[in-house]
Structure formats: C-alpha cells, structure tokens
C-alpha atoms as a PDB file:
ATOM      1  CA  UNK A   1      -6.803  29.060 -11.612  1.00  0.00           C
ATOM      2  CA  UNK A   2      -3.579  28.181  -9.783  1.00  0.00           C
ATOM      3  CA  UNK A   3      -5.529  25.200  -7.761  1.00  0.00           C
ATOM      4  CA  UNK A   4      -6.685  23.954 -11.183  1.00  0.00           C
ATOM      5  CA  UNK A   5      -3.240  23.929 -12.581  1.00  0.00           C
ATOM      6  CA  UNK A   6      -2.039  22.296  -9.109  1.00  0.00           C
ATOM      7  CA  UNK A   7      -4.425  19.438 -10.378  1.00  0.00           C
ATOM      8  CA  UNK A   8      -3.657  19.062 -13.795  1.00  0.00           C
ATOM      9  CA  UNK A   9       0.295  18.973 -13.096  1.00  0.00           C
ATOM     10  CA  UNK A  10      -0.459  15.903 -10.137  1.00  0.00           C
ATOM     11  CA  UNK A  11      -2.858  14.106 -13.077  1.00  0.00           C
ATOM     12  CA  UNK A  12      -0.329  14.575 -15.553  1.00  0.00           C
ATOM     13  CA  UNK A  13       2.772  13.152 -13.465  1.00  0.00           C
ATOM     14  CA  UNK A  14      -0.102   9.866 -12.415  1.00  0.00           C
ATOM     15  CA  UNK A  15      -0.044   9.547 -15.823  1.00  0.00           C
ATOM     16  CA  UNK A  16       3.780   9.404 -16.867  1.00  0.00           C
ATOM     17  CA  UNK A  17       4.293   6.686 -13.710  1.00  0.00           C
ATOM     18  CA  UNK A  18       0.999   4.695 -13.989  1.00  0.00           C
ATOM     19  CA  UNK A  19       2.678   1.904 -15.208  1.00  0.00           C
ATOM     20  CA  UNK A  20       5.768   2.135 -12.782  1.00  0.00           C
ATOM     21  CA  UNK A  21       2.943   2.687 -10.164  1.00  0.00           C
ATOM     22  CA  UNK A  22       0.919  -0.466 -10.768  1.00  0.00           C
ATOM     23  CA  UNK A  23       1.703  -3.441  -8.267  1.00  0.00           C
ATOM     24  CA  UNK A  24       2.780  -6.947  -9.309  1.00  0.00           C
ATOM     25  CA  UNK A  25       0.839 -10.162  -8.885  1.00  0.00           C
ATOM     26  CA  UNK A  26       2.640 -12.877  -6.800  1.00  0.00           C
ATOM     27  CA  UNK A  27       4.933 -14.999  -9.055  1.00  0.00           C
ATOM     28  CA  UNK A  28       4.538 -12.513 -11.699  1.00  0.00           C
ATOM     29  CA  UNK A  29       8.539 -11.545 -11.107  1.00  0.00           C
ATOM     30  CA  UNK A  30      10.760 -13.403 -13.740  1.00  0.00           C
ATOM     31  CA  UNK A  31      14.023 -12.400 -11.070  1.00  0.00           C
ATOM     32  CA  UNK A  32      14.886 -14.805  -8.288  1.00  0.00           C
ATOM     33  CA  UNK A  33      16.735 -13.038  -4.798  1.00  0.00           C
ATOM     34  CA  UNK A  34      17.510 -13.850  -1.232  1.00  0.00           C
ATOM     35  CA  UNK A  35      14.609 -15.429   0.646  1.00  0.00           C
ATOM     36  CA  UNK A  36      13.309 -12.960   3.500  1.00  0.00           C
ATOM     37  CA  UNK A  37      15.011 -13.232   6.905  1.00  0.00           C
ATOM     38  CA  UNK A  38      11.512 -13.733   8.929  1.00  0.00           C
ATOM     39  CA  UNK A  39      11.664 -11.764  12.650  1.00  0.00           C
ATOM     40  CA  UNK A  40       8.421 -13.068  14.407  1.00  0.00           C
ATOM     41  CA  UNK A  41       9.634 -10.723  17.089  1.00  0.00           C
ATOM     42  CA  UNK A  42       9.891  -8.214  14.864  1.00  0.00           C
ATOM     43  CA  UNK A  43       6.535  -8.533  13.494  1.00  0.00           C
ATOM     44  CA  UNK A  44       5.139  -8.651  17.272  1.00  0.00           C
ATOM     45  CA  UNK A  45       6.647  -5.076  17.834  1.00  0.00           C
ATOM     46  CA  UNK A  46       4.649  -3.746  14.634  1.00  0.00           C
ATOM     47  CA  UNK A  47       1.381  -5.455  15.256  1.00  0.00           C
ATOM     48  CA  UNK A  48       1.835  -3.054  18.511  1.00  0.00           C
ATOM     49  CA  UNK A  49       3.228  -0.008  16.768  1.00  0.00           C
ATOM     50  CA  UNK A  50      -0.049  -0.590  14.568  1.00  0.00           C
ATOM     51  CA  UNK A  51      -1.858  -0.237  17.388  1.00  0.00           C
ATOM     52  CA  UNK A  52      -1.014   2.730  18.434  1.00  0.00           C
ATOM     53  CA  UNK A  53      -0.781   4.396  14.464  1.00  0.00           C
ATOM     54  CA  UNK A  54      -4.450   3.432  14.569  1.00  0.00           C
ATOM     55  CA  UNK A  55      -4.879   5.590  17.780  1.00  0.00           C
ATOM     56  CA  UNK A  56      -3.639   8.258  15.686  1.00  0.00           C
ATOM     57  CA  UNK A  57      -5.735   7.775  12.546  1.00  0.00           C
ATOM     58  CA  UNK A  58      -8.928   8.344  15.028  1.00  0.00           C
ATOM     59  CA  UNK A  59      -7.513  11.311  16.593  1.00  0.00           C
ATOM     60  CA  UNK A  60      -6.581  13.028  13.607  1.00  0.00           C
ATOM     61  CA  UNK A  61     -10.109  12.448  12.068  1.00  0.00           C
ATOM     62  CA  UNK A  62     -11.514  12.490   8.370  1.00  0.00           C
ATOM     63  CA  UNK A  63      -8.359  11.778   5.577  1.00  0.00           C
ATOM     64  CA  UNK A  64      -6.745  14.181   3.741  1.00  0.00           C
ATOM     65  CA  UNK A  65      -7.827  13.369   0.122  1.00  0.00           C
ATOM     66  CA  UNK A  66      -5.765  13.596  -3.546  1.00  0.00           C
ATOM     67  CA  UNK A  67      -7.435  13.091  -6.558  1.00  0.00           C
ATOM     68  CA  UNK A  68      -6.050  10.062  -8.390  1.00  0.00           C
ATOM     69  CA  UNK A  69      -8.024   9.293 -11.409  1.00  0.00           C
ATOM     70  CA  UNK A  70      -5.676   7.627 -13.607  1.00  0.00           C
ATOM     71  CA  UNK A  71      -7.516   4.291 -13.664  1.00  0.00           C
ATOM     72  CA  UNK A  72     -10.479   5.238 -12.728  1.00  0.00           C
ATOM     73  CA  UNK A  73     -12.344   8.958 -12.144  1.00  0.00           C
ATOM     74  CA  UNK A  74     -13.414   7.651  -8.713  1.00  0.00           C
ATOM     75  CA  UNK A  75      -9.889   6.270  -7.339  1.00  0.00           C
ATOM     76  CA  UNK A  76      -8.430   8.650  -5.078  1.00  0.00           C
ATOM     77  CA  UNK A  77      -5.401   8.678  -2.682  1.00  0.00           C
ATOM     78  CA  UNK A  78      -6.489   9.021   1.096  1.00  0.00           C
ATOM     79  CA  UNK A  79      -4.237   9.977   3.839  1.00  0.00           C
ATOM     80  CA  UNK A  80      -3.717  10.909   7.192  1.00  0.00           C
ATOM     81  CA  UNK A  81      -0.155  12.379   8.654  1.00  0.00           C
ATOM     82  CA  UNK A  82       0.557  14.088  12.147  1.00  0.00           C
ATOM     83  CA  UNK A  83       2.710  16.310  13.608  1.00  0.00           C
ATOM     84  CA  UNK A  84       4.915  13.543  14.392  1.00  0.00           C
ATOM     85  CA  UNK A  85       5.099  11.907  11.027  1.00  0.00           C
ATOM     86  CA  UNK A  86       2.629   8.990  11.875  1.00  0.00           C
ATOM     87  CA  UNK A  87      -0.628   8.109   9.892  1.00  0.00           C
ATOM     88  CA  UNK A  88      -1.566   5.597   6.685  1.00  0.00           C
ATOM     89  CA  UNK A  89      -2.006   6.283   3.047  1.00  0.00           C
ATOM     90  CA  UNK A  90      -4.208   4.264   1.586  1.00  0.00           C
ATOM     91  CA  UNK A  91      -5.493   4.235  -2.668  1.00  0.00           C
ATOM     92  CA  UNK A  92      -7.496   2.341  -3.977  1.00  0.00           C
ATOM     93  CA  UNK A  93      -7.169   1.497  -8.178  1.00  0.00           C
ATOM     94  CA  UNK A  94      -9.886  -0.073  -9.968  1.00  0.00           C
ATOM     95  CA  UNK A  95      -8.561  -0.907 -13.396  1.00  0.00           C
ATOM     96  CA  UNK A  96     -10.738  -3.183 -15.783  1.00  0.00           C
ATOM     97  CA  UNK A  97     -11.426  -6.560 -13.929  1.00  0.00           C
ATOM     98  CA  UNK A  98      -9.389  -5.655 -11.062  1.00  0.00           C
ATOM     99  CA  UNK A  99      -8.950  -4.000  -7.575  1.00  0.00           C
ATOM    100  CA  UNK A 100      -5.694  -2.842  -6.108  1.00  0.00           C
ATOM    101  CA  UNK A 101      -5.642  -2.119  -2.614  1.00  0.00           C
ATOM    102  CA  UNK A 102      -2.582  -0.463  -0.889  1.00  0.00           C
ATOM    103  CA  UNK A 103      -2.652   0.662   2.848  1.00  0.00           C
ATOM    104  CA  UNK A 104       0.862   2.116   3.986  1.00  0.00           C
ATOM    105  CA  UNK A 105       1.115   2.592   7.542  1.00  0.00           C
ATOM    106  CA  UNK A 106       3.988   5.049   9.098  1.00  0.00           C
ATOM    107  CA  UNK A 107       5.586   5.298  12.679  1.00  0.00           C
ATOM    108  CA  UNK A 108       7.171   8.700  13.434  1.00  0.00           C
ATOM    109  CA  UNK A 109       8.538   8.646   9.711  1.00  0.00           C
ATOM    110  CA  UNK A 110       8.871   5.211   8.617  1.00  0.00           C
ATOM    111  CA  UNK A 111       7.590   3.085   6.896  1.00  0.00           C
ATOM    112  CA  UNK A 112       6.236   0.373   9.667  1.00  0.00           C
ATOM    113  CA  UNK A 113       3.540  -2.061   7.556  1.00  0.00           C
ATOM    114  CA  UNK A 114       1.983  -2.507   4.492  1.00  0.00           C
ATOM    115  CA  UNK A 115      -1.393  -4.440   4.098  1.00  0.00           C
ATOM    116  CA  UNK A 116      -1.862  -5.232   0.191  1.00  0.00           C
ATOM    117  CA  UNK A 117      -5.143  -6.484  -1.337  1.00  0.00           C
ATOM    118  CA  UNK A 118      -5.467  -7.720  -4.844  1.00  0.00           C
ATOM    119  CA  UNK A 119      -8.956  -8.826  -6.841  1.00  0.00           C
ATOM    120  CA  UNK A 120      -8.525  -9.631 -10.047  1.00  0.00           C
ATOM    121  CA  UNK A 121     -10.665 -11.550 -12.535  1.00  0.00           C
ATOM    122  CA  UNK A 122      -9.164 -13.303 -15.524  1.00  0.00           C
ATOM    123  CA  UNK A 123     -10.921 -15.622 -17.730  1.00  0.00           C
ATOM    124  CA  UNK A 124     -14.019 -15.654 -15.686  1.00  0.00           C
ATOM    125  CA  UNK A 125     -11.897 -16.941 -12.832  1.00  0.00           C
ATOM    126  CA  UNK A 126     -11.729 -14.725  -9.561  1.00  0.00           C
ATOM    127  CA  UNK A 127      -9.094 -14.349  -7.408  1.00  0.00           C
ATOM    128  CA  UNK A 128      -7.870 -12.779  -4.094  1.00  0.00           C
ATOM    129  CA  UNK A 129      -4.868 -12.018  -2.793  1.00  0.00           C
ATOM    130  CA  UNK A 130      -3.704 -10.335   0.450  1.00  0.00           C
ATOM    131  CA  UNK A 131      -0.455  -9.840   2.466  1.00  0.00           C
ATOM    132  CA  UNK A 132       1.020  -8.064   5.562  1.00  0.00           C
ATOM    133  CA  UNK A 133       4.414  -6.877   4.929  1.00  0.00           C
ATOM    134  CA  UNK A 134       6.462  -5.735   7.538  1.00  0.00           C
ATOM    135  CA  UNK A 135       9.549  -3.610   7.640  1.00  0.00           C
ATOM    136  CA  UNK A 136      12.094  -2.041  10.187  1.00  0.00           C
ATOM    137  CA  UNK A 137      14.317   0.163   8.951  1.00  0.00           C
ATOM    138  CA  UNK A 138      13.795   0.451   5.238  1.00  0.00           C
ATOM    139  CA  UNK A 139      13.763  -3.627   4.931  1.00  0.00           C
ATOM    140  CA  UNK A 140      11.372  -6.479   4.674  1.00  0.00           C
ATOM    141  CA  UNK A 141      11.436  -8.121   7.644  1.00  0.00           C
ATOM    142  CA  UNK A 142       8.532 -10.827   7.357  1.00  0.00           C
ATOM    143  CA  UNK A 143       5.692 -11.165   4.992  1.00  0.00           C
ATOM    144  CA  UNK A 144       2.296 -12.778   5.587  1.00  0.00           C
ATOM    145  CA  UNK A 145      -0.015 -13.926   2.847  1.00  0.00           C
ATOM    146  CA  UNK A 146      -3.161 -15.458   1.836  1.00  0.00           C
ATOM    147  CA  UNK A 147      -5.602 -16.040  -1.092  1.00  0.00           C
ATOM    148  CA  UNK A 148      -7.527 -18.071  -3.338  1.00  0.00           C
ATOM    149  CA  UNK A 149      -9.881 -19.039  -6.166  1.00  0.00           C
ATOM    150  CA  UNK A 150     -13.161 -17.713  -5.231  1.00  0.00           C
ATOM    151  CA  UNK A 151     -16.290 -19.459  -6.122  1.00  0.00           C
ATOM    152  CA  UNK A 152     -19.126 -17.989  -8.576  1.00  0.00           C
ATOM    153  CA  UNK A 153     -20.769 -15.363  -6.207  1.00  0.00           C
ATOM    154  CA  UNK A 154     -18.377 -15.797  -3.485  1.00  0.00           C
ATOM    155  CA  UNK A 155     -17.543 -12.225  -2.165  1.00  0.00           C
ATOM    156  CA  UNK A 156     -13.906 -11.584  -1.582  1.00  0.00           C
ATOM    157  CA  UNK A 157     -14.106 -11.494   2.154  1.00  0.00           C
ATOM    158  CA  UNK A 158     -14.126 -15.296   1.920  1.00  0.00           C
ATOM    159  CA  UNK A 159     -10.611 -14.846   1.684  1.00  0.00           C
ATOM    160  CA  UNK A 160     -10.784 -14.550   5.779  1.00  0.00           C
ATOM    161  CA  UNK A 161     -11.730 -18.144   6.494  1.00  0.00           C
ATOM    162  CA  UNK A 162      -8.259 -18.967   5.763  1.00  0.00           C
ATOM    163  CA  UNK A 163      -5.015 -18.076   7.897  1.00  0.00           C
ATOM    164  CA  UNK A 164      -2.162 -16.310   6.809  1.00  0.00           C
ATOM    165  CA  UNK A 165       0.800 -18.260   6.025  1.00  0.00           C
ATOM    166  CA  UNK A 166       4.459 -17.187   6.262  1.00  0.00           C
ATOM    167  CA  UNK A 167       5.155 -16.009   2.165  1.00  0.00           C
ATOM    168  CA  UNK A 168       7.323 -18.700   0.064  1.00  0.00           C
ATOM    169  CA  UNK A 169       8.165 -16.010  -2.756  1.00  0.00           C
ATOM    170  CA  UNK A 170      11.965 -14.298  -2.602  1.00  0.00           C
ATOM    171  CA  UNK A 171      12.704 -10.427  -1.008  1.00  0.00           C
ATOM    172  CA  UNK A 172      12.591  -9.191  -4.619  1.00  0.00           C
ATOM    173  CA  UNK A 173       9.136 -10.905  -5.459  1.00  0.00           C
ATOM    174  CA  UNK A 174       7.221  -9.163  -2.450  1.00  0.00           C
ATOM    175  CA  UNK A 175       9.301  -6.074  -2.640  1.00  0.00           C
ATOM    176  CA  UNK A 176       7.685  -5.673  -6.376  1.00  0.00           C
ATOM    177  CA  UNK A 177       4.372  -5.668  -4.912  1.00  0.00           C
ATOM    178  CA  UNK A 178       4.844  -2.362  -3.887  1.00  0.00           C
ATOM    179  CA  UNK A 179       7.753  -0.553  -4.427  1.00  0.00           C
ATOM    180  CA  UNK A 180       7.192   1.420  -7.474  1.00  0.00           C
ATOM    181  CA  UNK A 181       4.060   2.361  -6.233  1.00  0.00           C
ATOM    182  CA  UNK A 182       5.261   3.770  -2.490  1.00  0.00           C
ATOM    183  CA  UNK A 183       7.611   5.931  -4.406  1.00  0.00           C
ATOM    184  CA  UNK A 184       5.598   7.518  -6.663  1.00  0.00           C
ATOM    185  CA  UNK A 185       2.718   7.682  -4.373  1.00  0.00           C
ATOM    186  CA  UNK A 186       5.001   9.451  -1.525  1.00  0.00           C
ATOM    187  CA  UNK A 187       6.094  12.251  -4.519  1.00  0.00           C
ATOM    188  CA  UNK A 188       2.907  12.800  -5.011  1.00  0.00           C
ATOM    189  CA  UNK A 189       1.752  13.293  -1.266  1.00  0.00           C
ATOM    190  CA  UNK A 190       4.733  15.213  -0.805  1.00  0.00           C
ATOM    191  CA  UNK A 191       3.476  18.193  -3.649  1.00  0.00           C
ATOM    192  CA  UNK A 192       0.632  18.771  -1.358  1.00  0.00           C
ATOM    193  CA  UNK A 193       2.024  18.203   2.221  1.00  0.00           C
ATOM    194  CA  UNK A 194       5.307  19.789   3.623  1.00  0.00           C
ATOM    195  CA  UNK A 195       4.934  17.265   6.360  1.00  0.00           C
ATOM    196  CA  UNK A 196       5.465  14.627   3.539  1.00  0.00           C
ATOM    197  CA  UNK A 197       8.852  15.155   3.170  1.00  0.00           C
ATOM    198  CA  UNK A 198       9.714  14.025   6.632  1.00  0.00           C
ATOM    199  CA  UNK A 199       9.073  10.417   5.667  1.00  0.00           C
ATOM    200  CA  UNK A 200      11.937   7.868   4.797  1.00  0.00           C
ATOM    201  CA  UNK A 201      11.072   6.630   1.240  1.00  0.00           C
END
C-alpha cells in the first residue's frame, strides 16, 4: 500500500511540472542573451570524462527505472548512479507527433554533458534535431548541433550523415532546451535515491 502511494505522489508531482518539464525547440525562445563562450578544450576534456562515465554505466549494469507516464504510459525515466555520484539519466517522452530524448550524463556529481534528441512532426513535415551540450561547473561551455527536414520514409538516423556544427542560438536559447526539465527530473530521482541528492542541480 505504501509503494502504491510512493507512485501515485511521483505521478501526481509529473503532472503539476509537465509543462515546466517539457523541452523547447531551437528558436522557439522569444528572449535574446549572451552568445556561449565556446572551450574546444573544454569540450575535449568531457568527450574523455564521457569515456570513462560510460565505463561506469557497464559496470554498474541494468538502469534503475521510475515510472514516468505523464505523456505516455510507456515513457519511463532510466538511470544509473554510483557510489561516487557518476552515471546518466536518460527519459524518453513521446507526446502526440513527437519524441523527446534527454540523456544527462554526471561526473562525480556534476553535471558533465547533455545529448538532446528531438523528432517532431508538424504539418506532415518531419524533423530532427540533436545537440551535445557541454558544461563545467554549472555553465554551458560549448554546444554542438545538427538536424534537418527528413524526407517521406526517411528514418531519423539520417540525421548522422551530417556533422555537427558549433550552435548559432544565444546561452539562454540552449539553456531552455533543458533546464526545466533537469530540475524537475533530478527532484524526482532524488524521492527514490538518497544518492540523488549528492548531485549539483
């Protein structure tokens, strides 16, 4: 009975911040900010940092798993964290027409990396979108992106014939891609797992 109600609080407080949680499209923002201060060597140490988070994901085995079905009944957070506050948390949402696609990646309690994939279909027009954002101590310290139009019966994965390409859009544009949805995502984790609470939001 307790477990249930464990589940029923974490559905209700998806559903009070599913809109706050729901990432942004590219140009979407109305605000102008600062352009992002790229560090390519910056983004070099990550890449390797990933590396070795990856290493942990396989040592730490299958994710630790968080029912998520505001969207849809099927979308669930996944996550792995280890004794030294490294791992990923990846969800995937599936609203009507559309795929959201957050993985968060965390070194020894940061927040190191986030890959972000958007599908969306409006008009009978697909479209894909995908960027690496990178971060060192709570700020965005380069962004990579990539996407296009995809062709009737073109899977998204066509998306990887094309480089990515250093992002045009302001701090406050990318940072809407994902903000609202770290935080509330992180709350949630943090209900479940004491370890949670270690990370730097």
């Amino acid at each position: 009975m307790l477990r249930f109600l464990h589940y029923v609080f974490l559905l209700l407080f998806c559903l009070i911040f599913f809109q706050a949680c729901k990432p942004k499209l590219p140009g979407s923002s109305e605000q102008v900010s600062a352009k992002i201060e790229m560090d390519s060597l910056q983004k070099k140490r990550i890449d390797s940092l990933n590396f070795k988070i990856n290493q942990v994901i396989l040592s730490l085995g299958p994710p630790n798993k968080i029912p998520y079905p505001v969207v849809n009944i099927k979308d669930t957070i996944y996550y792995w964290l280890s004794d030294d506050y490294t791992g990923k948390i990846s969800i995937e949402l599936e609203p009507p027409d559309e795929v959201e696609w957050p993985m968060f990646f965390i070194y020894q309690k940061e927040l190191v990396k986030i890959r972000y994939r958007h599908l969306t279909t409006n008009a009978g027009v697909r479209q894909t979108y995908e960027s690496n954002i990178y971060f060192n101590k709570g700020k965005i310290v380069y962004c990579e992106e990539r996407g296009r139009v995809l062709a009737e019966g073109e899977p998204p994965g066509a998306t990887r014939q094309h480089s990515f390409k250093p992002t045009t859009r302001s701090y406050q544009e990318v940072e809407g891609d994902y903000i609202d949805t770290w935080k509330t995502i992180l709350e949630i984790i943090r209900k479940i797992d004491p370890k949670a609470n270690h990370i730097i939001p």
